[in-house]
Amino acid sequence: AAQPSGRTLRSASAGMRFAKARLLRGGIVLYGAKLTMQKVLGIGAAGLLTDAYVLFSTLFLGLSLGRLLGLGDKLTTLISTGAAVCGCSAVAAAQPILDAEPHEVAAAVGTVVLCGTTSMFLYPFLFRAVPALAAAPRLMGIYTGATIHELAGVVAAGNAMSPDVASTAVVTKLLRVCLLEPWLLLLFYFGPASALRTSKTTSGPNIPWFALGFFAVAIYNSCVGFGASASRAAAVGSGACLAMAMAALGIDADLGKVRRLGLKPVLLAAILWANLLYGGLLAARFFMAVFP
């Protein structure tokens, strides 16, 4: 069989570097086109506080347990970020800030896909099986949006329940997505790779411009608006960029290193998922009672 030439391999390597850097950051910036502040603020105090509880409790629990399990700081942060905010997109956004290895990204994405896909089928079942949830579509919507990993999973699960659940769930999830960028800025300045990044910086400001770009796009969409066709194009572009970036990271991953991580990443993700399932429901019910 013909062997790939050195030039071909160099071109492929350059393409993967471009996908992991430029396309990844571009996808995160375009992701801001999904948001408008008007929609986000319309969810009310119950949705906001449930999202805040999910974010802080999941990050605290994940970062604490990851150290107890002996997982590296970067892998622990990737898994915790994916569970707390918005799944694979959050993992992809955190990767360049953490300077995480491809096998760490692959392991984190695997746990997100496993737990998120299970939730996508479990929540509609719970909605039909538990009368208290079926009788409270707003509660179920807040619970769904605040605890399912991926935006696509929230849309799929919400539509499988009812239109009222779906609309509340999507807005709650978008509010949760808004919390990604403040978390990325905290990671940039205080996370596992911040000291190494500071030691490498010789001059000029060191700022995650793609995180600020996400905010700028969201603010523009809130104040001016892109229009329906431009918003759809941005959503498709963001999805395509992130998919290519994740594919490049997956191709570059060392499967041997992934296997050597063992079951600890799955165990951490399962504990965080349990917090989302049970803690998220209790938080949603409590805040709904306080702020009906």
mmCIF file of C-alpha atoms in Angstrom:
data_model
loop_
_atom_site.group_PDB
_atom_site.id
_atom_site.type_symbol
_atom_site.label_atom_id
_atom_site.label_comp_id
_atom_site.label_asym_id
_atom_site.label_seq_id
_atom_site.Cartn_x
_atom_site.Cartn_y
_atom_site.Cartn_z
ATOM 1 C CA ALA A 1 0.000 0.000 0.000
ATOM 2 C CA ALA A 2 1.171 3.526 -0.720
ATOM 3 C CA GLN A 3 2.554 5.389 2.260
ATOM 4 C CA PRO A 4 1.605 9.047 2.842
ATOM 5 C CA SER A 5 4.385 11.430 1.857
ATOM 6 C CA GLY A 6 6.065 13.774 4.333
ATOM 7 C CA ARG A 7 4.399 16.719 2.617
ATOM 8 C CA THR A 8 0.961 15.120 3.043
ATOM 9 C CA LEU A 9 1.604 14.444 6.725
ATOM 10 C CA ARG A 10 2.824 18.002 7.275
ATOM 11 C CA SER A 11 -0.295 19.366 5.560
ATOM 12 C CA ALA A 12 -2.555 17.171 7.713
ATOM 13 C CA SER A 13 -0.718 18.240 10.848
ATOM 14 C CA ALA A 14 -1.068 21.904 9.902
ATOM 15 C CA GLY A 15 -4.781 21.406 9.229
ATOM 16 C CA MET A 16 -5.325 19.778 12.624
ATOM 17 C CA ARG A 17 -3.459 22.586 14.361
ATOM 18 C CA PHE A 18 -5.647 25.115 12.544
ATOM 19 C CA ALA A 19 -8.812 23.222 13.576
ATOM 20 C CA LYS A 20 -7.718 22.904 17.217
ATOM 21 C CA ALA A 21 -6.832 26.582 17.466
ATOM 22 C CA ARG A 22 -8.559 28.904 15.004
ATOM 23 C CA LEU A 23 -11.712 26.896 14.263
ATOM 24 C CA LEU A 24 -12.225 26.067 17.935
ATOM 25 C CA ARG A 25 -12.049 29.705 18.973
ATOM 26 C CA GLY A 26 -14.186 30.814 16.034
ATOM 27 C CA GLY A 27 -16.841 28.254 16.958
ATOM 28 C CA ILE A 28 -17.007 29.582 20.526
ATOM 29 C CA VAL A 29 -17.358 33.179 19.300
ATOM 30 C CA LEU A 30 -20.188 32.236 16.932
ATOM 31 C CA TYR A 31 -21.877 30.305 19.754
ATOM 32 C CA GLY A 32 -22.776 33.694 21.212
ATOM 33 C CA ALA A 33 -25.285 34.180 18.393
ATOM 34 C CA LYS A 34 -27.550 31.665 20.145
ATOM 35 C CA LEU A 35 -28.082 34.095 23.013
ATOM 36 C CA THR A 36 -30.087 37.242 23.644
ATOM 37 C CA MET A 37 -30.217 38.887 27.041
ATOM 38 C CA GLN A 38 -33.969 39.376 26.674
ATOM 39 C CA LYS A 39 -34.593 35.630 26.492
ATOM 40 C CA VAL A 40 -32.145 34.873 29.259
ATOM 41 C CA LEU A 41 -33.572 37.408 31.714
ATOM 42 C CA GLY A 42 -37.101 36.214 30.993
ATOM 43 C CA ILE A 43 -36.556 32.964 32.889
ATOM 44 C CA GLY A 44 -36.863 34.659 36.282
ATOM 45 C CA ALA A 45 -35.126 34.245 39.618
ATOM 46 C CA ALA A 46 -35.955 30.539 39.991
ATOM 47 C CA GLY A 47 -34.185 29.618 36.757
ATOM 48 C CA LEU A 48 -31.218 31.899 37.464
ATOM 49 C CA LEU A 49 -30.653 30.551 40.971
ATOM 50 C CA THR A 50 -31.079 26.927 39.891
ATOM 51 C CA ASP A 51 -28.477 27.452 37.184
ATOM 52 C CA ALA A 52 -26.152 29.117 39.693
ATOM 53 C CA TYR A 53 -26.570 26.223 42.125
ATOM 54 C CA VAL A 54 -25.849 23.667 39.410
ATOM 55 C CA LEU A 55 -22.746 25.530 38.244
ATOM 56 C CA PHE A 56 -21.176 26.122 41.651
ATOM 57 C CA SER A 57 -22.106 22.788 43.247
ATOM 58 C CA THR A 58 -20.918 20.753 40.254
ATOM 59 C CA LEU A 59 -17.628 22.639 39.930
ATOM 60 C CA PHE A 60 -16.932 22.458 43.672
ATOM 61 C CA LEU A 61 -17.825 18.774 43.877
ATOM 62 C CA GLY A 62 -15.922 17.893 40.711
ATOM 63 C CA LEU A 63 -12.726 19.763 41.552
ATOM 64 C CA SER A 64 -12.731 18.340 45.092
ATOM 65 C CA LEU A 65 -13.438 14.731 44.138
ATOM 66 C CA GLY A 66 -11.029 14.782 41.205
ATOM 67 C CA ARG A 67 -8.138 15.406 43.564
ATOM 68 C CA LEU A 68 -9.343 12.636 45.911
ATOM 69 C CA LEU A 69 -9.491 10.232 42.959
ATOM 70 C CA GLY A 70 -5.982 11.175 41.912
ATOM 71 C CA LEU A 71 -6.960 12.615 38.546
ATOM 72 C CA GLY A 72 -4.892 15.412 37.040
ATOM 73 C CA ASP A 73 -6.075 18.979 37.535
ATOM 74 C CA LYS A 74 -6.664 19.568 33.824
ATOM 75 C CA LEU A 75 -8.727 16.415 33.272
ATOM 76 C CA THR A 76 -10.711 17.078 36.452
ATOM 77 C CA THR A 77 -11.443 20.630 35.315
ATOM 78 C CA LEU A 78 -12.514 19.487 31.836
ATOM 79 C CA ILE A 79 -14.959 16.884 33.203
ATOM 80 C CA SER A 80 -16.337 19.304 35.808
ATOM 81 C CA THR A 81 -16.736 22.105 33.262
ATOM 82 C CA GLY A 82 -18.539 19.834 30.805
ATOM 83 C CA ALA A 83 -20.974 18.659 33.477
ATOM 84 C CA ALA A 84 -21.529 22.094 35.015
ATOM 85 C CA VAL A 85 -22.067 24.230 31.922
ATOM 86 C CA CYS A 86 -22.760 22.960 28.418
ATOM 87 C CA GLY A 87 -21.182 19.605 27.718
ATOM 88 C CA CYS A 88 -18.797 19.117 24.824
ATOM 89 C CA SER A 89 -18.855 22.801 23.880
ATOM 90 C CA ALA A 90 -17.643 23.724 27.362
ATOM 91 C CA VAL A 91 -14.924 21.064 27.210
ATOM 92 C CA ALA A 92 -13.810 22.407 23.833
ATOM 93 C CA ALA A 93 -13.806 25.991 25.112
ATOM 94 C CA ALA A 94 -11.770 25.112 28.206
ATOM 95 C CA GLN A 95 -9.164 23.047 26.328
ATOM 96 C CA PRO A 96 -7.041 25.903 24.936
ATOM 97 C CA ILE A 97 -7.165 27.772 28.247
ATOM 98 C CA LEU A 98 -6.047 24.724 30.211
ATOM 99 C CA ASP A 99 -3.608 23.597 27.494
ATOM 100 C CA ALA A 100 -5.050 20.119 28.041
ATOM 101 C CA GLU A 101 -3.718 17.072 26.199
ATOM 102 C CA PRO A 102 -5.868 15.492 23.440
ATOM 103 C CA HIS A 103 -6.334 12.257 25.415
ATOM 104 C CA GLU A 104 -7.678 14.297 28.365
ATOM 105 C CA VAL A 105 -10.160 16.029 26.059
ATOM 106 C CA ALA A 106 -11.209 12.664 24.586
ATOM 107 C CA ALA A 107 -11.838 11.226 28.054
ATOM 108 C CA ALA A 108 -13.839 14.279 29.165
ATOM 109 C CA VAL A 109 -15.943 14.324 25.991
ATOM 110 C CA GLY A 110 -16.640 10.599 26.390
ATOM 111 C CA THR A 111 -18.066 11.098 29.880
ATOM 112 C CA VAL A 112 -20.182 14.049 28.713
ATOM 113 C CA VAL A 113 -21.640 12.068 25.814
ATOM 114 C CA LEU A 114 -22.380 9.060 28.040
ATOM 115 C CA CYS A 115 -24.162 11.010 30.777
ATOM 116 C CA GLY A 116 -25.789 13.577 28.509
ATOM 117 C CA THR A 117 -27.254 11.011 26.115
ATOM 118 C CA THR A 118 -28.644 8.976 29.007
ATOM 119 C CA SER A 119 -30.294 12.106 30.439
ATOM 120 C CA MET A 120 -31.850 12.919 27.074
ATOM 121 C CA PHE A 121 -33.862 9.668 27.249
ATOM 122 C CA LEU A 122 -34.316 9.535 31.039
ATOM 123 C CA TYR A 123 -36.002 12.927 31.547
ATOM 124 C CA PRO A 124 -38.995 12.307 29.242
ATOM 125 C CA PHE A 125 -39.495 8.979 31.034
ATOM 126 C CA LEU A 126 -39.458 10.734 34.429
ATOM 127 C CA PHE A 127 -41.901 13.352 33.128
ATOM 128 C CA ARG A 128 -44.414 10.634 32.285
ATOM 129 C CA ALA A 129 -43.695 8.385 35.265
ATOM 130 C CA VAL A 130 -43.693 10.996 38.059
ATOM 131 C CA PRO A 131 -47.056 12.802 38.408
ATOM 132 C CA ALA A 132 -45.526 15.733 40.319
ATOM 133 C CA LEU A 133 -43.248 16.500 37.375
ATOM 134 C CA ALA A 134 -45.954 16.006 34.749
ATOM 135 C CA ALA A 135 -48.182 18.474 36.619
ATOM 136 C CA ALA A 136 -45.491 21.191 36.717
ATOM 137 C CA PRO A 137 -44.148 21.922 33.218
ATOM 138 C CA ARG A 138 -42.279 25.068 34.326
ATOM 139 C CA LEU A 139 -40.517 23.131 37.091
ATOM 140 C CA MET A 140 -39.641 20.358 34.641
ATOM 141 C CA GLY A 141 -38.401 22.914 32.130
ATOM 142 C CA ILE A 142 -36.093 24.609 34.628
ATOM 143 C CA TYR A 143 -34.870 21.225 35.888
ATOM 144 C CA THR A 144 -34.200 20.012 32.338
ATOM 145 C CA GLY A 145 -32.406 23.140 31.167
ATOM 146 C CA ALA A 146 -30.309 23.418 34.318
ATOM 147 C CA THR A 147 -29.098 19.820 34.418
ATOM 148 C CA ILE A 148 -28.842 18.206 30.948
ATOM 149 C CA HIS A 149 -25.334 18.600 29.548
ATOM 150 C CA GLU A 150 -25.815 19.639 25.910
ATOM 151 C CA LEU A 151 -28.107 22.282 24.409
ATOM 152 C CA ALA A 152 -29.114 19.776 21.733
ATOM 153 C CA GLY A 153 -30.015 17.286 24.469
ATOM 154 C CA VAL A 154 -32.167 19.898 26.197
ATOM 155 C CA VAL A 155 -34.013 20.628 22.946
ATOM 156 C CA ALA A 156 -34.577 16.929 22.232
ATOM 157 C CA ALA A 157 -35.726 16.064 25.768
ATOM 158 C CA GLY A 158 -37.914 19.165 26.061
ATOM 159 C CA ASN A 159 -39.695 18.521 22.756
ATOM 160 C CA ALA A 160 -40.295 14.924 23.833
ATOM 161 C CA MET A 161 -42.196 16.210 26.877
ATOM 162 C CA SER A 162 -44.273 19.257 25.913
ATOM 163 C CA PRO A 163 -43.943 22.665 24.226
ATOM 164 C CA ASP A 164 -44.155 24.429 27.607
ATOM 165 C CA VAL A 165 -41.350 22.307 29.020
ATOM 166 C CA ALA A 166 -39.249 22.789 25.892
ATOM 167 C CA SER A 167 -39.499 26.594 25.819
ATOM 168 C CA THR A 168 -38.624 26.959 29.512
ATOM 169 C CA ALA A 169 -35.843 24.380 29.279
ATOM 170 C CA VAL A 170 -34.123 26.036 26.313
ATOM 171 C CA VAL A 171 -34.112 29.500 27.912
ATOM 172 C CA THR A 172 -32.824 28.038 31.202
ATOM 173 C CA LYS A 173 -30.067 26.269 29.288
ATOM 174 C CA LEU A 174 -29.113 29.455 27.423
ATOM 175 C CA LEU A 175 -28.770 31.232 30.752
ATOM 176 C CA ARG A 176 -26.487 28.389 31.877
ATOM 177 C CA VAL A 177 -24.441 28.816 28.704
ATOM 178 C CA CYS A 178 -23.964 32.502 29.619
ATOM 179 C CA LEU A 179 -22.098 31.354 32.720
ATOM 180 C CA LEU A 180 -19.449 29.662 30.567
ATOM 181 C CA GLU A 181 -17.502 32.798 29.707
ATOM 182 C CA PRO A 182 -17.062 34.108 33.293
ATOM 183 C CA TRP A 183 -15.847 30.626 34.217
ATOM 184 C CA LEU A 184 -13.395 30.607 31.305
ATOM 185 C CA LEU A 185 -11.980 33.945 32.422
ATOM 186 C CA LEU A 186 -11.510 32.578 35.948
ATOM 187 C CA LEU A 187 -9.765 29.528 34.515
ATOM 188 C CA PHE A 188 -7.542 31.711 32.376
ATOM 189 C CA TYR A 189 -6.265 33.793 35.264
ATOM 190 C CA PHE A 190 -6.460 31.322 38.162
ATOM 191 C CA GLY A 191 -6.723 27.819 36.637
ATOM 192 C CA PRO A 192 -4.166 24.972 36.434
ATOM 193 C CA ALA A 193 -2.290 26.492 33.474
ATOM 194 C CA SER A 194 -2.296 30.129 34.630
ATOM 195 C CA ALA A 195 1.145 30.040 36.303
ATOM 196 C CA LEU A 196 2.754 28.359 33.294
ATOM 197 C CA ARG A 197 1.086 30.855 30.954
ATOM 198 C CA THR A 198 2.342 33.784 33.028
ATOM 199 C CA SER A 199 5.902 32.429 32.986
ATOM 200 C CA LYS A 200 5.816 32.177 29.193
ATOM 201 C CA THR A 201 4.438 35.681 28.668
ATOM 202 C CA THR A 202 7.148 38.208 27.848
ATOM 203 C CA SER A 203 5.159 41.281 26.845
ATOM 204 C CA GLY A 204 1.690 42.596 26.157
ATOM 205 C CA PRO A 205 -1.665 41.664 27.666
ATOM 206 C CA ASN A 206 -2.570 37.991 27.802
ATOM 207 C CA ILE A 207 -6.331 37.804 27.340
ATOM 208 C CA PRO A 208 -8.615 35.003 26.021
ATOM 209 C CA TRP A 209 -10.024 37.138 23.211
ATOM 210 C CA PHE A 210 -12.363 34.410 21.988
ATOM 211 C CA ALA A 211 -14.179 34.469 25.362
ATOM 212 C CA LEU A 212 -14.675 38.219 25.042
ATOM 213 C CA GLY A 213 -15.742 37.706 21.423
ATOM 214 C CA PHE A 214 -18.511 35.382 22.638
ATOM 215 C CA PHE A 215 -19.809 38.168 24.882
ATOM 216 C CA ALA A 216 -19.546 40.750 22.091
ATOM 217 C CA VAL A 217 -21.586 38.594 19.698
ATOM 218 C CA ALA A 218 -24.228 37.919 22.377
ATOM 219 C CA ILE A 219 -24.493 41.630 23.235
ATOM 220 C CA TYR A 220 -24.783 42.592 19.560
ATOM 221 C CA ASN A 221 -27.489 39.971 19.068
ATOM 222 C CA SER A 222 -29.338 41.368 22.101
ATOM 223 C CA CYS A 223 -29.091 45.041 21.132
ATOM 224 C CA VAL A 224 -29.242 44.929 17.325
ATOM 225 C CA GLY A 225 -29.998 41.362 16.291
ATOM 226 C CA PHE A 226 -28.609 39.242 13.482
ATOM 227 C CA GLY A 227 -31.894 38.291 11.888
ATOM 228 C CA ALA A 228 -33.246 34.781 11.506
ATOM 229 C CA SER A 229 -31.124 33.735 8.533
ATOM 230 C CA ALA A 230 -27.884 35.125 9.970
ATOM 231 C CA SER A 231 -28.593 33.471 13.327
ATOM 232 C CA ARG A 232 -29.140 30.125 11.617
ATOM 233 C CA ALA A 233 -25.933 30.568 9.617
ATOM 234 C CA ALA A 234 -24.003 31.411 12.789
ATOM 235 C CA ALA A 235 -25.426 28.345 14.550
ATOM 236 C CA VAL A 236 -24.440 26.104 11.640
ATOM 237 C CA GLY A 237 -21.000 27.724 11.446
ATOM 238 C CA SER A 238 -20.431 27.348 15.178
ATOM 239 C CA GLY A 239 -21.470 23.702 15.103
ATOM 240 C CA ALA A 240 -19.252 22.973 12.097
ATOM 241 C CA CYS A 241 -16.214 24.703 13.634
ATOM 242 C CA LEU A 242 -16.616 22.937 16.960
ATOM 243 C CA ALA A 243 -17.193 19.569 15.270
ATOM 244 C CA MET A 244 -14.011 19.914 13.199
ATOM 245 C CA ALA A 245 -12.038 21.034 16.254
ATOM 246 C CA MET A 246 -13.272 18.093 18.314
ATOM 247 C CA ALA A 247 -12.500 15.718 15.442
ATOM 248 C CA ALA A 248 -8.942 17.058 15.237
ATOM 249 C CA LEU A 249 -8.500 16.642 18.980
ATOM 250 C CA GLY A 250 -9.876 13.108 18.744
ATOM 251 C CA ILE A 251 -7.539 12.147 15.899
ATOM 252 C CA ASP A 252 -4.596 13.528 17.850
ATOM 253 C CA ALA A 253 -5.546 11.669 21.040
ATOM 254 C CA ASP A 254 -3.388 8.792 22.246
ATOM 255 C CA LEU A 255 -5.865 5.979 22.940
ATOM 256 C CA GLY A 256 -3.281 4.215 25.070
ATOM 257 C CA LYS A 257 -3.192 7.215 27.400
ATOM 258 C CA VAL A 258 -7.001 7.274 27.496
ATOM 259 C CA ARG A 259 -7.087 3.597 28.513
ATOM 260 C CA ARG A 260 -4.446 4.174 31.185
ATOM 261 C CA LEU A 261 -6.751 6.688 32.868
ATOM 262 C CA GLY A 262 -8.983 3.746 33.804
ATOM 263 C CA LEU A 263 -12.496 4.159 35.162
ATOM 264 C CA LYS A 264 -11.759 7.143 37.402
ATOM 265 C CA PRO A 265 -12.973 9.739 34.861
ATOM 266 C CA VAL A 266 -16.227 7.786 34.425
ATOM 267 C CA LEU A 267 -16.651 7.539 38.206
ATOM 268 C CA LEU A 268 -16.166 11.282 38.626
ATOM 269 C CA ALA A 269 -18.610 12.026 35.806
ATOM 270 C CA ALA A 270 -21.185 9.618 37.298
ATOM 271 C CA ILE A 271 -21.016 11.360 40.699
ATOM 272 C CA LEU A 272 -21.441 14.759 39.058
ATOM 273 C CA TRP A 273 -24.361 13.400 37.031
ATOM 274 C CA ALA A 274 -26.008 12.193 40.266
ATOM 275 C CA ASN A 275 -25.642 15.719 41.639
ATOM 276 C CA LEU A 276 -27.335 17.086 38.525
ATOM 277 C CA LEU A 277 -30.178 14.559 38.739
ATOM 278 C CA TYR A 278 -30.953 14.825 42.448
ATOM 279 C CA GLY A 279 -29.386 18.076 43.601
ATOM 280 C CA GLY A 280 -30.650 19.914 40.527
ATOM 281 C CA LEU A 281 -34.213 18.729 41.101
ATOM 282 C CA LEU A 282 -34.157 19.712 44.778
ATOM 283 C CA ALA A 283 -32.739 23.133 43.893
ATOM 284 C CA ALA A 284 -35.339 23.706 41.172
ATOM 285 C CA ARG A 285 -38.200 22.756 43.517
ATOM 286 C CA PHE A 286 -36.845 24.948 46.313
ATOM 287 C CA PHE A 287 -36.341 28.045 44.168
ATOM 288 C CA MET A 288 -39.689 27.528 42.427
ATOM 289 C CA ALA A 289 -41.358 27.512 45.876
ATOM 290 C CA VAL A 290 -39.528 30.684 46.940
ATOM 291 C CA PHE A 291 -39.944 32.482 43.581
ATOM 292 C CA PRO A 292 -43.142 31.040 42.028
#
